[in-house]
Amino acid sequence: MHRILLAISFVAWATAAHAAEWRVSRVNAPARVSALETVDGQARVNAGGLWYRIVLADDKISLAFIDVPPEPELPEGALPDSVIANGTRDIARAWLAEPTTRYDHGVLGDTVEAGALVIEKRDGKRQTLRLKPDAVFEDLQPRLAELDGDGHDAIILVKTYLKRGSSLAVIAERRGKYEIVAETPPLGGPHRWLNPAGIADFTGDGKRSIALVRQPHVVGALELWSWTGGDLRKAAELPDIANHIAGTRALAMSATADFDGDGAADIAAPSFDRGTLRIVSFAPKAREIANVPLPDKAVTNLALVAEKSGPPAIALGLADGSLVVIRRN
């Protein structure tokens, strides 16, 4: 019993020490904060329907108004409210298309999902990858990432089977055509969903892995999947993470950066109850870097804001309408 109490005391001390390395600052906003977005690597905050950028000046944090241009029109047949992914390699653009109501989950705010993906290559040629009637893309934006180190982008999306639940699908070009080349096992039943949390070198081995949260509303397990030999293999798992609120379109409630300076990417995301910000690492093993209590529950996307030195600051909106920035001391 004495050893157990000592272990509990050590864990509590370590958690408090980690939290003390980070400070939470409320930011004076002109109105209630409703959304955070990252566009072209820059964070922006919506307060009262207007957009602002976050300005860090030593210990002062403020918001500066920015005139955001209107969003470009989606291509004909695109999924409503979805986002076009713009690439810098062989894929010029990719977007979700062929809206369908054949799946009744509604985890993203409505029951309209995508039945197809359109890939536009650099030469202007397009290909439509169409799913069979037993599945949909339960997602809003294709994620482009080079997984093989061959200079060609793959596309990562949430593919959901109507009867077997969600899987993570990797789409790549094979013999001149894009196809699903790998996917994680479906979660086992309808209305079971997963949300990607990041694509980066999380283990420090120089290879990109894919992080996802399995059922962020009812399970909250952060899983790391490695891309090995053209297939996905589960490499690690951590509990107590939520990176989405059911019924919303905020899919980026997690952020990826090297927060501890070891050269490997880490993940910041709310705890399952969204009352704390957890910063976790998978190098050299799955572990927690920090656990920072929040003044209220996290409700928006996370956004990174560059600091002059050290890891980036983390911005997020809370349930009381305020904006906070978490910075390392």
Coordinates of N, CA, C and O in Angstrom, one line a residue, residues 125-306:
K125 N -5.7 16.9 -65.7 CA -6.5 15.7 -65.8 C -7.2 15.3 -64.5 O -6.6 15.5 -63.5
R126 N -8.4 14.8 -64.6 CA -9.2 14.5 -63.4 C -9.5 13.0 -63.4 O -9.8 12.4 -64.4
Q127 N -9.6 12.5 -62.1 CA -10.1 11.1 -61.9 C -11.1 11.2 -60.8 O -10.9 11.8 -59.8
T128 N -12.2 10.5 -60.9 CA -13.2 10.3 -59.9 C -13.1 8.9 -59.3 O -13.3 7.9 -60.0
L129 N -12.8 8.9 -58.0 CA -12.8 7.6 -57.3 C -14.1 7.5 -56.6 O -14.4 8.2 -55.6
R130 N -14.9 6.5 -57.0 CA -16.3 6.4 -56.6 C -16.4 5.2 -55.7 O -16.0 4.1 -56.0
L131 N -17.0 5.4 -54.5 CA -17.2 4.3 -53.6 C -18.4 3.4 -54.0 O -19.4 3.9 -54.6
K132 N -18.4 2.2 -53.5 CA -19.6 1.3 -53.7 C -20.7 1.8 -52.8 O -20.5 2.6 -51.8
P133 N -22.0 1.4 -53.0 CA -23.1 1.8 -52.2 C -23.0 1.5 -50.8 O -23.8 2.0 -50.0
D134 N -22.1 0.6 -50.4 CA -22.0 0.2 -49.0 C -21.2 1.1 -48.1 O -20.9 0.8 -46.9
A135 N -20.7 2.2 -48.7 CA -19.8 3.1 -47.9 C -19.9 4.5 -48.4 O -20.4 4.8 -49.5
V136 N -19.4 5.4 -47.5 CA -19.3 6.9 -47.9 C -17.9 7.4 -47.3 O -17.3 6.8 -46.5
F137 N -17.5 8.6 -47.8 CA -16.5 9.3 -47.2 C -17.1 10.2 -46.1 O -17.7 11.2 -46.5
E138 N -16.9 9.8 -44.8 CA -17.5 10.6 -43.8 C -16.5 11.6 -43.3 O -15.9 11.5 -42.2
D139 N -16.3 12.6 -44.1 CA -15.1 13.5 -43.9 C -15.5 14.8 -44.6 O -16.5 14.9 -45.3
L140 N -14.6 15.9 -44.4 CA -14.9 17.2 -45.1 C -13.7 17.6 -46.0 O -13.9 18.5 -46.8
Q141 N -12.5 17.1 -45.8 CA -11.4 17.6 -46.5 C -10.4 16.4 -46.7 O -9.9 15.8 -45.8
P142 N -10.0 16.2 -48.0 CA -8.9 15.2 -48.2 C -7.6 15.8 -47.6 O -7.3 17.0 -47.6
R143 N -6.8 14.9 -47.1 CA -5.5 15.2 -46.5 C -4.4 14.7 -47.4 O -4.3 13.5 -47.7
L144 N -3.5 15.6 -47.9 CA -2.5 15.2 -48.8 C -1.2 15.0 -48.0 O -0.8 15.9 -47.2
A145 N -0.5 13.9 -48.2 CA 0.7 13.6 -47.5 C 1.6 12.7 -48.3 O 1.1 11.7 -48.9
E146 N 2.9 12.9 -48.3 CA 3.9 12.0 -48.9 C 4.2 10.9 -47.8 O 4.8 11.3 -46.8
L147 N 3.8 9.7 -48.1 CA 4.1 8.6 -47.1 C 5.3 7.8 -47.4 O 5.9 7.3 -46.6
D148 N 5.5 7.6 -48.7 CA 6.6 6.7 -49.2 C 7.9 7.3 -49.4 O 8.9 6.6 -49.6
G149 N 8.0 8.6 -49.3 CA 9.2 9.3 -49.6 C 9.6 9.3 -51.1 O 10.8 9.5 -51.4
D150 N 8.6 9.1 -51.9 CA 8.8 9.0 -53.4 C 8.5 10.3 -54.1 O 8.5 10.3 -55.4
G151 N 8.1 11.3 -53.4 CA 7.7 12.6 -54.0 C 6.3 12.6 -54.5 O 5.9 13.6 -55.1
H152 N 5.5 11.6 -54.3 CA 4.1 11.6 -54.7 C 3.2 11.6 -53.5 O 3.5 10.9 -52.5
D153 N 2.2 12.4 -53.6 CA 1.2 12.5 -52.4 C 0.2 11.4 -52.4 O -0.2 10.9 -53.5
A154 N -0.1 10.9 -51.2 CA -1.2 10.0 -51.0 C -2.3 10.9 -50.4 O -2.1 12.0 -50.0
I155 N -3.5 10.3 -50.4 CA -4.7 11.1 -49.9 C -5.2 10.2 -48.7 O -5.4 9.0 -48.9
I156 N -5.5 10.9 -47.6 CA -6.0 10.2 -46.4 C -7.4 10.7 -46.1 O -7.6 11.9 -46.0
L157 N -8.3 9.8 -46.0 CA -9.7 10.1 -45.7 C -10.4 9.1 -44.8 O -9.9 8.0 -44.7
V158 N -11.5 9.6 -44.2 CA -12.3 8.7 -43.4 C -13.3 8.0 -44.3 O -14.2 8.7 -44.9
K159 N -13.2 6.7 -44.4 CA -14.1 5.9 -45.2 C -15.0 5.1 -44.2 O -14.5 4.4 -43.4
T160 N -16.3 5.3 -44.3 CA -17.3 4.7 -43.4 C -18.2 3.7 -44.1 O -18.8 4.1 -45.1
Y161 N -18.2 2.5 -43.6 CA -19.1 1.5 -44.1 C -20.5 1.6 -43.4 O -20.5 1.8 -42.2
L162 N -21.5 1.5 -44.2 CA -22.9 1.7 -43.6 C -23.2 0.7 -42.5 O -23.8 1.1 -41.5
K163 N -22.6 -0.5 -42.6 CA -22.9 -1.5 -41.5 C -21.8 -1.8 -40.6 O -21.9 -2.5 -39.6
R164 N -20.5 -1.4 -41.0 CA -19.4 -1.8 -40.2 C -18.6 -0.6 -39.6 O -17.6 -0.8 -38.9
G165 N -19.1 0.6 -39.8 CA -18.4 1.7 -39.2 C -17.2 2.3 -40.0 O -16.9 1.8 -41.1
S166 N -16.4 3.2 -39.4 CA -15.4 3.9 -40.1 C -14.1 3.2 -40.1 O -13.7 2.4 -39.2
S167 N -13.3 3.5 -41.1 CA -11.9 3.1 -41.3 C -11.1 4.3 -41.8 O -11.7 5.3 -42.3
L168 N -9.8 4.2 -41.7 CA -9.0 5.2 -42.3 C -8.4 4.7 -43.6 O -7.8 3.6 -43.6
A169 N -8.7 5.4 -44.7 CA -8.3 4.9 -46.0 C -7.1 5.8 -46.5 O -7.1 7.0 -46.4
V170 N -6.2 5.1 -47.2 CA -5.1 5.7 -47.9 C -5.3 5.5 -49.4 O -5.4 4.3 -49.8
I171 N -5.3 6.5 -50.1 CA -5.5 6.5 -51.5 C -4.2 6.9 -52.2 O -3.7 8.0 -51.9
A172 N -3.8 6.2 -53.2 CA -2.5 6.5 -53.9 C -2.7 6.0 -55.4 O -3.6 5.3 -55.7
E173 N -1.7 6.5 -56.2 CA -1.8 6.2 -57.6 C -1.0 4.9 -57.8 O 0.1 4.7 -57.4
R174 N -1.7 4.0 -58.5 CA -1.1 2.7 -58.9 C -1.4 2.4 -60.3 O -2.6 2.5 -60.8
R175 N -0.4 2.2 -61.1 CA -0.6 1.9 -62.6 C -1.4 3.0 -63.3 O -2.3 2.7 -64.1
G176 N -1.2 4.3 -62.9 CA -1.8 5.4 -63.6 C -3.2 5.8 -63.1 O -3.8 6.7 -63.6
K177 N -3.7 5.1 -62.0 CA -5.0 5.4 -61.5 C -5.0 5.4 -60.0 O -4.2 4.7 -59.3
Y178 N -5.8 6.3 -59.4 CA -5.8 6.4 -57.9 C -6.8 5.4 -57.4 O -7.9 5.2 -58.0
E179 N -6.4 4.7 -56.3 CA -7.3 3.7 -55.7 C -7.0 3.6 -54.2 O -6.0 4.1 -53.8
I180 N -7.9 3.0 -53.5 CA -7.6 2.8 -52.1 C -6.6 1.6 -52.0 O -6.9 0.5 -52.3
V181 N -5.4 2.0 -51.4 CA -4.4 1.0 -51.3 C -4.3 0.3 -49.9 O -3.6 -0.7 -49.8
A182 N -4.9 1.0 -48.9 CA -4.8 0.4 -47.6 C -5.9 1.1 -46.8 O -6.3 2.2 -47.0
E183 N -6.4 0.4 -45.8 CA -7.3 1.0 -44.8 C -7.3 0.2 -43.5 O -7.0 -1.0 -43.5
T184 N -7.5 0.9 -42.4 CA -7.6 0.3 -41.1 C -8.9 -0.5 -41.0 O -9.8 -0.3 -41.8
P185 N -8.9 -1.5 -40.1 CA -10.1 -2.3 -40.0 C -11.3 -1.4 -39.6 O -11.2 -0.5 -38.7
P186 N -12.5 -1.6 -40.1 CA -13.7 -0.9 -39.7 C -13.9 -1.1 -38.2 O -13.6 -2.1 -37.7
L187 N -14.6 -0.1 -37.6 CA -14.7 -0.1 -36.2 C -15.8 -1.1 -35.7 O -15.9 -1.3 -34.5
G188 N -16.5 -1.7 -36.6 CA -17.3 -2.9 -36.2 C -18.8 -2.7 -36.2 O -19.5 -3.7 -35.9
G189 N -19.3 -1.5 -36.4 CA -20.7 -1.3 -36.4 C -21.1 0.1 -36.9 O -20.2 1.0 -36.9
P190 N -22.3 0.3 -37.3 CA -22.7 1.7 -37.8 C -22.6 2.7 -36.7 O -22.6 2.4 -35.5
H191 N -22.4 4.0 -37.1 CA -22.3 5.1 -36.2 C -21.1 5.1 -35.3 O -21.1 5.7 -34.2
R192 N -20.1 4.3 -35.7 CA -18.8 4.3 -35.0 C -17.8 5.0 -35.9 O -17.5 4.5 -37.0
W193 N -17.2 6.1 -35.5 CA -16.5 7.0 -36.3 C -15.1 7.3 -35.7 O -14.9 7.2 -34.5
L194 N -14.2 7.7 -36.6 CA -12.8 8.1 -36.1 C -12.5 9.4 -36.8 O -13.0 9.8 -37.8
N195 N -11.5 10.1 -36.2 CA -11.1 11.4 -36.7 C -9.6 11.5 -36.7 O -9.0 11.4 -35.7
P196 N -9.0 11.7 -37.9 CA -7.5 11.9 -38.0 C -7.1 13.0 -37.1 O -7.7 14.0 -36.9
A197 N -5.9 12.8 -36.5 CA -5.3 13.8 -35.6 C -4.0 14.4 -36.1 O -3.6 15.4 -35.5
G198 N -3.4 13.8 -37.1 CA -2.1 14.3 -37.6 C -1.4 13.3 -38.4 O -1.6 12.1 -38.3
I199 N -0.5 13.9 -39.3 CA 0.3 13.0 -40.2 C 1.7 13.6 -40.1 O 1.9 14.8 -40.5
A200 N 2.6 12.9 -39.5 CA 4.0 13.4 -39.3 C 4.9 12.3 -38.8 O 4.5 11.2 -38.6
D201 N 6.2 12.6 -38.7 CA 7.1 11.7 -38.1 C 7.0 11.8 -36.6 O 7.6 12.6 -35.9
F202 N 6.1 10.9 -36.0 CA 5.9 11.0 -34.6 C 6.8 10.1 -33.8 O 6.9 10.2 -32.6
T203 N 7.6 9.2 -34.4 CA 8.5 8.3 -33.7 C 9.9 8.7 -33.8 O 10.8 8.1 -33.2
G204 N 10.3 9.6 -34.7 CA 11.7 10.0 -34.8 C 12.5 9.1 -35.7 O 13.7 9.3 -35.8
D205 N 11.8 8.3 -36.5 CA 12.5 7.3 -37.4 C 12.6 7.9 -38.8 O 13.1 7.2 -39.7
G206 N 12.2 9.1 -39.0 CA 12.2 9.7 -40.3 C 11.1 9.3 -41.2 O 11.0 9.8 -42.4
K207 N 10.1 8.5 -40.8 CA 9.0 8.1 -41.6 C 7.7 8.7 -41.0 O 7.6 8.8 -39.8
R208 N 6.8 9.0 -41.9 CA 5.5 9.6 -41.5 C 4.6 8.5 -41.0 O 4.5 7.5 -41.6
S209 N 3.9 8.8 -39.9 CA 2.8 7.9 -39.4 C 1.5 8.8 -39.4 O 1.5 10.0 -39.5
I210 N 0.4 8.1 -39.2 CA -0.9 8.7 -39.1 C -1.5 8.5 -37.8 O -1.6 7.4 -37.3
A211 N -1.8 9.6 -37.1 CA -2.5 9.5 -35.8 C -4.0 9.7 -36.0 O -4.4 10.6 -36.8
L212 N -4.8 9.0 -35.2 CA -6.3 9.2 -35.3 C -6.8 9.0 -33.9 O -6.2 8.3 -33.0
V213 N -8.0 9.5 -33.7 CA -8.7 9.2 -32.4 C -9.9 8.3 -32.7 O -10.8 8.7 -33.5
R214 N -9.9 7.2 -32.1 CA -11.0 6.2 -32.3 C -12.2 6.6 -31.5 O -12.1 6.8 -30.3
Q215 N -13.3 6.8 -32.1 CA -14.6 7.2 -31.5 C -14.3 8.3 -30.4 O -14.5 8.1 -29.2
P216 N -14.0 9.5 -30.9 CA -13.7 10.6 -30.0 C -14.9 11.0 -29.0 O -14.6 11.7 -28.0
H217 N -16.1 10.6 -29.3 CA -17.2 10.9 -28.5 C -17.5 9.9 -27.4 O -18.2 10.2 -26.4
V218 N -17.1 8.6 -27.6 CA -17.5 7.6 -26.6 C -16.3 6.7 -26.2 O -16.4 6.0 -25.1
V219 N -15.1 6.8 -26.9 CA -14.0 6.0 -26.5 C -12.8 6.9 -26.2 O -12.2 6.9 -25.1
G220 N -12.4 7.7 -27.2 CA -11.3 8.7 -27.0 C -9.9 8.1 -26.9 O -9.1 8.5 -26.1
A221 N -9.7 7.1 -27.8 CA -8.4 6.5 -27.9 C -7.5 7.1 -29.0 O -8.0 7.0 -30.2
L222 N -6.4 7.6 -28.7 CA -5.5 8.1 -29.7 C -4.6 7.0 -30.2 O -3.8 6.4 -29.4
E223 N -4.7 6.7 -31.5 CA -3.9 5.6 -32.1 C -2.9 6.1 -33.1 O -3.2 7.0 -33.8
L224 N -1.8 5.4 -33.1 CA -0.7 5.7 -34.1 C -0.6 4.6 -35.1 O -0.4 3.4 -34.7
W225 N -0.8 4.9 -36.4 CA -0.7 3.9 -37.4 C 0.5 4.2 -38.3 O 0.7 5.3 -38.8
S226 N 1.4 3.2 -38.4 CA 2.6 3.4 -39.2 C 2.3 2.9 -40.7 O 1.5 2.0 -40.9
W227 N 3.0 3.5 -41.6 CA 2.9 3.1 -43.0 C 4.1 2.3 -43.3 O 5.3 2.8 -43.5
T228 N 4.0 1.0 -43.4 CA 5.1 0.1 -43.6 C 4.8 -0.9 -44.7 O 3.8 -1.6 -44.7
G229 N 5.7 -0.9 -45.7 CA 5.5 -1.8 -46.8 C 4.2 -1.7 -47.6 O 3.7 -2.6 -48.0
G230 N 3.7 -0.4 -47.7 CA 2.5 -0.2 -48.4 C 1.3 -0.6 -47.6 O 0.2 -0.8 -48.2
D231 N 1.4 -0.7 -46.3 CA 0.2 -1.1 -45.5 C 0.2 -0.4 -44.2 O 1.2 0.2 -43.8
L232 N -0.9 -0.3 -43.5 CA -1.1 0.4 -42.2 C -1.0 -0.6 -41.1 O -1.7 -1.7 -41.1
R233 N -0.2 -0.3 -40.1 CA 0.0 -1.2 -38.9 C -0.1 -0.3 -37.7 O 0.5 0.7 -37.6
K234 N -1.0 -0.8 -36.8 CA -1.1 0.0 -35.5 C 0.2 -0.2 -34.7 O 0.6 -1.3 -34.4
A235 N 0.7 1.0 -34.3 CA 2.0 1.0 -33.6 C 1.9 1.3 -32.1 O 2.7 0.9 -31.3
A236 N 0.9 2.1 -31.7 CA 0.7 2.6 -30.3 C -0.6 3.1 -30.1 O -1.4 3.4 -31.0
E237 N -1.0 3.3 -28.8 CA -2.3 3.8 -28.4 C -2.2 4.5 -27.0 O -1.4 4.1 -26.2
L238 N -2.9 5.7 -26.9 CA -3.0 6.4 -25.6 C -4.5 6.7 -25.4 O -5.2 7.0 -26.3
P239 N -4.9 6.6 -24.1 CA -6.3 6.9 -23.8 C -6.6 8.4 -23.6 O -5.6 9.2 -23.5
D240 N -7.8 8.7 -23.4 CA -8.3 10.0 -22.8 C -7.9 11.2 -23.7 O -7.3 12.2 -23.4
I241 N -8.4 11.1 -25.0 CA -8.2 12.2 -26.0 C -9.5 12.4 -26.7 O -10.2 11.4 -27.1
A242 N -9.9 13.6 -26.9 CA -11.1 13.9 -27.8 C -10.7 15.0 -28.8 O -10.2 16.1 -28.3
N243 N -10.9 14.8 -30.1 CA -10.6 15.8 -31.0 C -11.7 16.2 -31.9 O -11.6 16.7 -33.1
H244 N -13.0 16.0 -31.4 CA -14.2 16.4 -32.1 C -15.3 16.4 -31.2 O -15.4 15.7 -30.2
I245 N -16.3 17.3 -31.5 CA -17.6 17.4 -30.7 C -18.7 16.9 -31.7 O -18.8 17.5 -32.8
A246 N -19.5 15.9 -31.3 CA -20.5 15.4 -32.2 C -21.4 16.5 -32.7 O -21.9 17.4 -32.0
G247 N -21.7 16.5 -34.0 CA -22.6 17.4 -34.7 C -21.9 18.7 -35.2 O -22.6 19.6 -35.7
T248 N -20.6 18.8 -35.0 CA -19.9 20.0 -35.5 C -19.0 19.7 -36.6 O -18.7 18.5 -36.9
R249 N -18.5 20.7 -37.3 CA -17.6 20.5 -38.4 C -16.2 20.9 -38.1 O -15.3 21.0 -39.0
A250 N -15.9 21.1 -36.8 CA -14.5 21.4 -36.4 C -13.8 20.1 -36.2 O -13.9 19.4 -35.2
L251 N -13.0 19.7 -37.3 CA -12.3 18.4 -37.3 C -10.8 18.6 -36.8 O -10.1 17.6 -36.7
A252 N -10.4 19.8 -36.6 CA -9.0 20.0 -36.2 C -8.8 20.4 -34.8 O -8.1 21.3 -34.4
M253 N -9.4 19.7 -33.9 CA -9.2 19.9 -32.4 C -8.0 19.2 -31.9 O -8.0 18.6 -30.9
S254 N -7.0 19.2 -32.7 CA -5.6 18.7 -32.4 C -4.6 19.4 -33.2 O -4.9 20.0 -34.3
A255 N -3.4 19.5 -32.7 CA -2.3 20.2 -33.4 C -1.0 19.4 -33.3 O -0.8 18.7 -32.2
T256 N -0.2 19.5 -34.3 CA 1.0 18.7 -34.4 C 2.2 19.6 -34.4 O 2.3 20.5 -35.3
A257 N 3.2 19.4 -33.5 CA 4.4 20.2 -33.5 C 5.4 19.4 -32.6 O 5.0 18.6 -31.8
D258 N 6.7 19.8 -32.7 CA 7.7 19.3 -31.8 C 7.7 20.1 -30.5 O 8.4 21.1 -30.4
F259 N 6.8 19.7 -29.5 CA 6.6 20.6 -28.3 C 7.7 20.4 -27.3 O 7.9 21.2 -26.4
D260 N 8.4 19.2 -27.3 CA 9.5 19.0 -26.3 C 10.9 19.1 -26.9 O 11.9 18.8 -26.1
G261 N 11.0 19.4 -28.1 CA 12.4 19.7 -28.7 C 13.2 18.4 -29.0 O 14.4 18.6 -29.1
D262 N 12.6 17.3 -29.1 CA 13.4 16.1 -29.3 C 13.5 15.7 -30.8 O 14.1 14.7 -31.1
G263 N 13.0 16.5 -31.7 CA 13.1 16.2 -33.1 C 11.9 15.5 -33.7 O 11.8 15.3 -34.9
A264 N 11.1 14.9 -32.8 CA 9.9 14.1 -33.3 C 8.6 15.0 -33.1 O 8.6 15.7 -32.1
A265 N 7.7 14.8 -33.9 CA 6.4 15.6 -33.8 C 5.6 15.0 -32.6 O 5.6 13.8 -32.3
D266 N 4.9 15.9 -31.9 CA 4.0 15.6 -30.8 C 2.6 16.0 -31.2 O 2.4 16.7 -32.2
I267 N 1.7 15.6 -30.3 CA 0.3 16.0 -30.5 C -0.3 16.7 -29.3 O -0.1 16.2 -28.2
A268 N -1.0 17.8 -29.6 CA -1.7 18.5 -28.5 C -3.2 18.3 -28.8 O -3.6 18.5 -30.0
A269 N -4.0 18.0 -27.8 CA -5.4 17.8 -28.0 C -6.1 17.8 -26.7 O -5.5 17.5 -25.6
P270 N -7.4 18.1 -26.7 CA -8.1 18.1 -25.4 C -8.2 16.7 -24.8 O -8.2 15.7 -25.5
S271 N -8.4 16.6 -23.5 CA -8.7 15.3 -22.8 C -10.1 14.9 -23.2 O -10.9 15.7 -23.9
F272 N -10.5 13.7 -22.9 CA -11.8 13.2 -23.3 C -12.9 14.1 -22.8 O -13.9 14.3 -23.5
D273 N -12.8 14.7 -21.6 CA -13.8 15.6 -21.1 C -13.6 17.0 -21.5 O -14.4 17.9 -21.1
R274 N -12.6 17.3 -22.3 CA -12.2 18.5 -22.9 C -11.9 19.6 -21.8 O -11.9 20.8 -22.1
G275 N -11.6 19.2 -20.6 CA -11.3 20.1 -19.5 C -9.8 20.4 -19.4 O -9.5 21.3 -18.7
T276 N -9.0 19.6 -20.0 CA -7.5 19.9 -20.0 C -7.0 19.8 -21.4 O -7.6 19.1 -22.3
L277 N -5.8 20.4 -21.6 CA -5.1 20.2 -22.9 C -4.0 19.2 -22.6 O -3.2 19.4 -21.7
R278 N -4.0 18.1 -23.3 CA -3.0 17.1 -23.2 C -2.0 17.2 -24.3 O -2.3 17.5 -25.5
I279 N -0.7 17.2 -24.0 CA 0.4 17.1 -25.0 C 1.1 15.8 -24.9 O 1.6 15.5 -23.8
V280 N 1.1 15.0 -26.0 CA 1.6 13.6 -25.9 C 2.6 13.4 -27.0 O 2.6 14.1 -28.0
S281 N 3.4 12.4 -26.7 CA 4.5 12.0 -27.7 C 4.5 10.5 -27.9 O 4.0 9.7 -27.0
F282 N 5.0 10.1 -29.0 CA 5.2 8.7 -29.3 C 6.7 8.3 -29.4 O 7.0 7.2 -29.8
A283 N 7.6 9.2 -29.0 CA 9.0 9.0 -29.1 C 9.6 9.2 -27.7 O 9.4 10.2 -27.1
P284 N 10.4 8.3 -27.2 CA 10.7 6.9 -27.8 C 9.5 5.9 -27.6 O 9.6 4.8 -28.1
K285 N 8.6 6.3 -26.7 CA 7.4 5.5 -26.5 C 6.2 6.4 -26.3 O 6.3 7.6 -26.1
A286 N 5.0 5.8 -26.2 CA 3.8 6.6 -26.0 C 3.8 7.2 -24.6 O 3.9 6.4 -23.6
R287 N 3.7 8.5 -24.4 CA 3.8 9.1 -23.1 C 3.2 10.5 -23.2 O 3.0 11.1 -24.2
E288 N 2.9 11.0 -22.0 CA 2.4 12.4 -21.9 C 3.5 13.4 -21.6 O 4.3 13.1 -20.7
I289 N 3.5 14.5 -22.3 CA 4.5 15.5 -22.0 C 3.9 16.5 -21.0 O 4.6 17.0 -20.1
A290 N 2.7 16.9 -21.2 CA 2.0 17.9 -20.3 C 0.5 17.7 -20.2 O -0.1 17.1 -21.2
N291 N 0.0 18.1 -19.2 CA -1.5 18.1 -18.9 C -1.9 19.4 -18.3 O -1.6 19.6 -17.1
V292 N -2.5 20.3 -19.1 CA -2.7 21.7 -18.7 C -4.2 21.9 -18.5 O -5.0 21.9 -19.4
P293 N -4.6 22.2 -17.3 CA -6.0 22.5 -17.0 C -6.5 23.7 -17.7 O -5.7 24.7 -17.8
L294 N -7.7 23.7 -18.3 CA -8.3 24.8 -19.0 C -9.4 25.5 -18.1 O -10.0 24.8 -17.3
P295 N -9.6 26.8 -18.3 CA -10.6 27.5 -17.6 C -12.0 27.0 -17.9 O -12.9 27.2 -17.0
D296 N -12.2 26.5 -19.1 CA -13.5 25.9 -19.5 C -13.3 24.9 -20.5 O -12.2 24.7 -21.0
K297 N -14.3 24.2 -21.0 CA -14.2 23.1 -21.9 C -13.8 23.7 -23.3 O -14.3 24.7 -23.8
A298 N -12.8 23.0 -24.0 CA -12.4 23.3 -25.3 C -13.6 23.0 -26.3 O -14.2 22.0 -26.2
V299 N -13.8 23.9 -27.2 CA -14.9 23.7 -28.2 C -14.5 24.0 -29.6 O -15.4 23.8 -30.5
T300 N -13.4 24.6 -29.9 CA -13.0 24.9 -31.3 C -11.8 24.1 -31.7 O -11.2 23.4 -30.9
N301 N -11.5 24.3 -33.0 CA -10.2 23.8 -33.5 C -9.0 24.3 -32.7 O -9.2 25.4 -32.1
L302 N -7.9 23.6 -32.7 CA -6.7 24.2 -32.1 C -5.9 24.8 -33.3 O -6.0 24.4 -34.4
A303 N -5.1 25.8 -33.0 CA -4.3 26.5 -34.0 C -2.9 26.8 -33.3 O -2.8 27.2 -32.2
L304 N -1.9 26.7 -34.1 CA -0.5 26.9 -33.7 C -0.1 28.4 -34.0 O -0.4 28.8 -35.1
V305 N 0.6 29.0 -33.1 CA 1.1 30.4 -33.3 C 2.5 30.4 -33.0 O 3.0 30.0 -31.9
A306 N 3.4 30.8 -34.0 CA 4.8 30.7 -33.9 C 5.3 31.6 -32.8 O 4.8 32.8 -32.7

